Tab-separated table of C-alpha atoms in Angstrom:
chain	number	residue	atom	x	y	z
A	1	MET	CA	-0.006	0.117	-0.066
A	2	THR	CA	1.442	3.353	-1.055
A	3	LEU	CA	1.635	6.257	1.381
A	4	ARG	CA	-1.050	7.992	-0.257
A	5	SER	CA	-3.564	5.277	-0.311
A	6	ARG	CA	-2.844	4.544	3.298
A	7	SER	CA	-3.301	8.246	3.973
A	8	LEU	CA	-6.699	8.071	2.412
A	9	THR	CA	-7.828	4.961	4.202
A	10	LEU	CA	-6.967	6.393	7.533
A	11	LEU	CA	-8.834	9.596	6.818
A	12	VAL	CA	-11.879	7.576	5.657
A	13	ARG	CA	-11.774	5.413	8.694
A	14	HIS	CA	-11.505	8.340	10.920
A	15	ASP	CA	-14.440	10.112	9.341
A	16	LEU	CA	-16.543	7.020	9.410
A	17	HIS	CA	-15.545	6.632	13.242
A	18	THR	CA	-16.530	10.245	13.795
A	19	LEU	CA	-19.846	10.298	12.158
A	20	LEU	CA	-21.078	6.754	13.840
A	21	ARG	CA	-20.399	8.572	17.238
A	22	ASN	CA	-22.339	11.683	16.146
A	23	ARG	CA	-25.644	10.558	17.167
A	24	LYS	CA	-27.327	14.058	16.747
A	25	LEU	CA	-25.978	14.212	13.110
A	26	LEU	CA	-27.319	10.646	12.210
A	27	ALA	CA	-30.722	11.401	13.872
A	28	SER	CA	-30.819	14.832	11.638
A	29	ASN	CA	-30.063	12.887	8.379
A	30	SER	CA	-32.563	10.136	9.314
A	31	ALA	CA	-35.420	12.273	10.220
A	32	GLY	CA	-34.979	14.239	7.031
A	33	VAL	CA	-34.985	11.228	4.862
A	34	GLY	CA	-37.602	9.478	6.907
A	35	LEU	CA	-39.953	12.452	6.375
A	36	ILE	CA	-39.575	12.139	2.710
A	37	ILE	CA	-40.082	8.383	2.774
A	38	LEU	CA	-43.305	8.761	4.792
A	39	LEU	CA	-44.628	11.299	2.335
A	40	LEU	CA	-43.991	9.127	-0.463
A	41	MET	CA	-45.371	5.975	1.156
A	42	VAL	CA	-48.436	7.749	1.599
A	43	ASN	CA	-48.716	8.573	-2.007
A	44	VAL	CA	-47.702	4.917	-3.114
A	45	ARG	CA	-50.866	4.209	-1.164
A	46	HIS	CA	-53.318	6.677	-2.699
A	47	GLN	CA	-51.562	7.543	-5.941
A	48	SER	CA	-50.900	5.586	-9.044
A	49	GLY	CA	-49.468	6.292	-12.504
A	50	SER	CA	-46.455	8.001	-13.819
A	51	ILE	CA	-46.674	10.539	-10.919
A	52	LEU	CA	-45.250	8.054	-8.667
A	53	THR	CA	-42.171	7.892	-10.840
A	54	GLY	CA	-41.362	11.476	-10.322
A	55	MET	CA	-42.067	11.078	-6.673
A	56	PHE	CA	-39.558	8.121	-6.354
A	57	VAL	CA	-36.866	9.927	-8.369
A	58	PHE	CA	-37.319	12.995	-6.023
A	59	ALA	CA	-36.911	10.858	-2.954
A	60	ILE	CA	-33.741	9.299	-4.319
A	61	LEU	CA	-32.310	12.832	-5.117
A	62	VAL	CA	-33.271	14.059	-1.718
A	63	GLY	CA	-31.034	11.416	-0.248
A	64	ALA	CA	-28.207	12.505	-2.445
A	65	VAL	CA	-28.756	16.283	-1.173
A	66	VAL	CA	-29.714	15.776	2.346
A	67	THR	CA	-26.811	13.558	3.161
A	68	PRO	CA	-23.836	16.318	1.918
A	69	LEU	CA	-25.840	18.884	4.019
A	70	THR	CA	-25.629	16.884	7.140
A	71	VAL	CA	-22.529	15.027	6.697
A	72	ALA	CA	-19.883	16.813	4.637
A	73	VAL	CA	-21.145	20.321	5.936
A	74	HIS	CA	-19.966	19.314	9.478
A	75	SER	CA	-16.700	17.630	8.243
A	76	LEU	CA	-14.149	20.337	8.477
A	77	VAL	CA	-15.843	22.746	10.754
A	78	GLY	CA	-16.560	19.823	13.021
A	79	GLU	CA	-12.774	18.866	12.954
A	80	ARG	CA	-12.069	22.785	14.043
A	81	GLU	CA	-14.734	22.494	17.008
A	82	ARG	CA	-13.407	19.328	18.300
A	83	ARG	CA	-9.954	20.517	17.877
A	84	THR	CA	-8.977	17.576	15.947
A	85	LEU	CA	-7.819	19.275	12.763
A	86	GLU	CA	-4.333	19.871	13.748
A	87	PRO	CA	-3.604	16.281	14.649
A	88	LEU	CA	-5.472	15.164	11.457
A	89	MET	CA	-3.010	17.344	9.463
A	90	LEU	CA	-0.162	15.170	10.776
A	91	LEU	CA	-0.901	12.633	8.370
A	92	PRO	CA	0.887	12.959	5.075
A	93	LEU	CA	-2.148	14.880	3.560
A	94	ASN	CA	-2.357	17.035	0.492
A	95	VAL	CA	-5.516	18.814	-0.686
A	96	GLU	CA	-6.348	16.065	-3.154
A	97	ILE	CA	-6.124	13.370	-0.529
A	98	LEU	CA	-8.245	15.312	2.119
A	99	LEU	CA	-10.915	16.257	-0.385
A	100	CYS	CA	-11.107	12.628	-1.877
A	101	GLY	CA	-11.322	11.269	1.490
A	102	LYS	CA	-14.057	13.604	2.766
A	103	LEU	CA	-15.960	13.121	-0.453
A	104	LEU	CA	-15.759	9.292	-0.437
A	105	THR	CA	-17.072	9.019	3.057
A	106	THR	CA	-20.196	11.468	1.931
A	107	LEU	CA	-20.590	9.170	-0.892
A	108	LEU	CA	-20.907	6.041	1.297
A	109	PHE	CA	-23.092	7.608	3.409
A	110	SER	CA	-25.387	9.155	0.624
A	111	MET	CA	-25.555	5.639	-1.318
A	112	LEU	CA	-26.476	3.927	1.872
A	113	THR	CA	-29.386	6.477	2.257
A	114	VAL	CA	-30.643	5.875	-1.408
A	115	ALA	CA	-30.405	2.034	-0.764
A	116	ILE	CA	-32.785	2.435	2.283
A	117	VAL	CA	-35.187	4.544	0.165
A	118	TRP	CA	-35.205	1.720	-2.347
A	119	LEU	CA	-35.677	-0.814	0.299
A	120	VAL	CA	-38.470	0.944	1.951
A	121	ILE	CA	-40.284	2.107	-1.154
A	122	GLY	CA	-39.602	-1.029	-3.254
A	123	ALA	CA	-41.321	-2.952	-0.386
A	124	GLY	CA	-44.347	-0.651	-0.230
A	125	ALA	CA	-44.558	-0.979	-4.172
A	126	ILE	CA	-44.473	-4.665	-4.273
A	127	ALA	CA	-47.146	-4.726	-1.431
A	128	ARG	CA	-49.370	-2.778	-3.712
A	129	GLY	CA	-48.842	-5.090	-6.695
A	130	ALA	CA	-48.852	-4.656	-10.257
A	131	THR	CA	-50.747	-1.360	-10.331
A	132	VAL	CA	-47.616	0.342	-8.728
A	133	THR	CA	-44.397	-1.513	-9.381
A	134	PRO	CA	-44.277	-0.349	-13.069
A	135	TYR	CA	-44.172	3.128	-12.075
A	136	VAL	CA	-41.544	2.556	-9.250
A	137	PHE	CA	-39.115	0.144	-10.713
A	138	THR	CA	-38.414	2.104	-13.746
A	139	ARG	CA	-35.305	3.184	-16.114
A	140	GLU	CA	-35.704	6.687	-14.758
A	141	ALA	CA	-35.346	5.400	-11.125
A	142	ALA	CA	-32.266	3.293	-11.927
A	143	TYR	CA	-30.523	6.095	-13.973
A	144	THR	CA	-30.994	8.276	-10.946
A	145	THR	CA	-29.813	5.955	-8.548
A	146	PHE	CA	-26.545	4.956	-10.340
A	147	ILE	CA	-25.822	8.226	-12.380
A	148	LEU	CA	-27.441	11.264	-10.930
A	149	ALA	CA	-27.298	10.459	-7.216
A	150	PRO	CA	-23.617	9.891	-7.297
A	151	ILE	CA	-23.090	13.073	-9.357
A	152	THR	CA	-25.244	15.130	-6.981
A	153	THR	CA	-23.530	14.005	-3.987
A	154	ILE	CA	-20.096	14.685	-5.224
A	155	LEU	CA	-21.338	18.265	-6.451
A	156	PHE	CA	-23.062	19.212	-3.134
A	157	GLY	CA	-20.676	17.392	-0.986
A	158	THR	CA	-17.769	19.410	-2.500
A	159	VAL	CA	-19.879	22.655	-2.034
A	160	ALA	CA	-20.590	21.568	1.457
A	161	LEU	CA	-16.870	20.856	2.370
A	162	MET	CA	-15.813	24.253	1.033
A	163	VAL	CA	-18.228	26.039	3.196
A	164	SER	CA	-17.515	23.846	6.049
A	165	GLY	CA	-13.598	24.656	5.552
A	166	ARG	CA	-14.397	28.586	5.868
A	167	ALA	CA	-17.248	28.588	8.397
A	168	ARG	CA	-16.515	29.368	12.026
A	169	ASP	CA	-19.503	27.148	13.269
A	170	ALA	CA	-21.695	24.287	12.020
A	171	GLN	CA	-24.880	26.470	12.224
A	172	THR	CA	-23.491	29.053	9.987
A	173	ALA	CA	-22.209	26.463	7.622
A	174	LEU	CA	-25.540	24.482	7.489
A	175	ALA	CA	-27.365	27.705	6.892
A	176	THR	CA	-25.166	28.898	4.036
A	177	CYS	CA	-25.659	25.526	2.254
A	178	GLN	CA	-29.232	25.514	2.475
A	179	LEU	CA	-29.259	28.847	0.970
A	180	LEU	CA	-27.163	27.629	-1.956
A	181	VAL	CA	-29.030	24.311	-2.420
A	182	ALA	CA	-32.685	25.998	-2.456
A	183	PRO	CA	-32.878	26.516	-6.259
A	184	VAL	CA	-32.131	22.629	-7.014
A	185	LEU	CA	-34.637	21.887	-4.330
A	186	LEU	CA	-37.239	23.718	-6.215
A	187	VAL	CA	-36.549	21.873	-9.409
A	188	MET	CA	-36.651	18.748	-7.538
A	189	LEU	CA	-40.043	19.736	-6.239
A	190	ALA	CA	-41.251	20.550	-9.630
A	191	MET	CA	-40.382	16.892	-10.189
A	192	TRP	CA	-42.289	15.737	-7.435
A	193	MET	CA	-45.275	17.554	-8.483
A	194	GLY	CA	-44.991	16.536	-11.913
A	195	PHE	CA	-44.389	19.787	-13.600
A	196	ILE	CA	-41.052	18.524	-15.042
A	197	ALA	CA	-41.471	15.461	-17.265
A	198	LEU	CA	-38.698	12.945	-16.702
A	199	SER	CA	-37.673	12.362	-20.204
A	200	PRO	CA	-34.413	10.678	-21.315
A	201	HIS	CA	-33.373	14.093	-22.643
A	202	PHE	CA	-33.974	15.874	-19.265
A	203	LEU	CA	-32.047	13.302	-17.427
A	204	LEU	CA	-29.063	13.372	-19.795
A	205	VAL	CA	-29.066	17.155	-19.781
A	206	ALA	CA	-29.248	16.987	-15.917
A	207	ALA	CA	-26.485	14.597	-15.475
A	208	ALA	CA	-24.185	16.545	-17.741
A	209	SER	CA	-25.021	20.025	-16.139
A	210	LEU	CA	-24.366	18.602	-12.546
A	211	ALA	CA	-21.218	16.718	-13.776
A	212	ALA	CA	-19.863	20.004	-15.069
A	213	LEU	CA	-20.777	21.928	-12.138
A	214	GLY	CA	-19.083	19.068	-10.034
A	215	ILE	CA	-15.712	19.428	-11.954
A	216	GLY	CA	-15.762	23.184	-11.530
A	217	ALA	CA	-16.560	22.792	-7.862
A	218	ILE	CA	-13.813	20.275	-7.274
A	219	GLY	CA	-11.272	22.618	-9.066
A	220	LEU	CA	-12.415	25.415	-6.824
A	221	ALA	CA	-12.136	23.313	-3.536
A	222	ILE	CA	-8.573	22.393	-4.405
A	223	ARG	CA	-7.754	25.966	-4.175
A	224	VAL	CA	-9.971	26.693	-1.069
A	225	LEU	CA	-9.238	23.462	0.996
A	226	ASP	CA	-5.585	24.192	1.193
A	227	PRO	CA	-4.503	22.220	4.449
A	228	GLU	CA	-1.993	24.927	5.490
A	229	ARG	CA	-4.643	27.586	5.127
A	230	LEU	CA	-7.112	25.584	7.079
A	231	LEU	CA	-4.578	25.298	10.144
A	232	GLN	CA	-4.051	28.939	9.878
A	233	GLU	CA	-7.830	29.732	10.117
A	234	GLN	CA	-8.118	27.476	13.312
A	235	ARG	CA	-5.500	29.400	15.064
């Protein structure tokens, strides 16, 4: 194992250990996603047709947006508040490893959230039978899960990390991220309400746009999240 890969592994293990100990953060993430699942389960019972596809895609994307807001946004500012940032920087980390490790942890939690959404909603759809399952188990939902959700997580995880690296406290970081993500949530809500048709063209354009924004955000993050600058701001 190379020095870089070992540093990346230690960083991810550190982040996972810290997150699993943060019950408040886990409860907040679970509550947000749980509310969306509950709303969707109600609609699975009382709705049918293509509107269910938009609702399910919305629930998947919520998991890919909520997780960075509750995980990545606390990452660096949390290290600063716990006074663990300086010991962490004793590892041979450069900005690329730091960003990759934090994003990997966020992506793992995000895909776990998406898997839970699939498990719960899928079980509910199967219970309803053939009148619902064709509108839940769709190509749009699969594309969203394996393409759009990871891209969305990386984009908003990167933005959340940049905000977390510059914020003085977690509340300020969270409020800033919520403001930045509001326009995207409005688009997702339009998908839920059926105002935006989930055509292959729309999904392709959405993936390309989010990927381009994600690449730009990563490039900016490499400049913003310099380890030496983070340590200077802590002092």
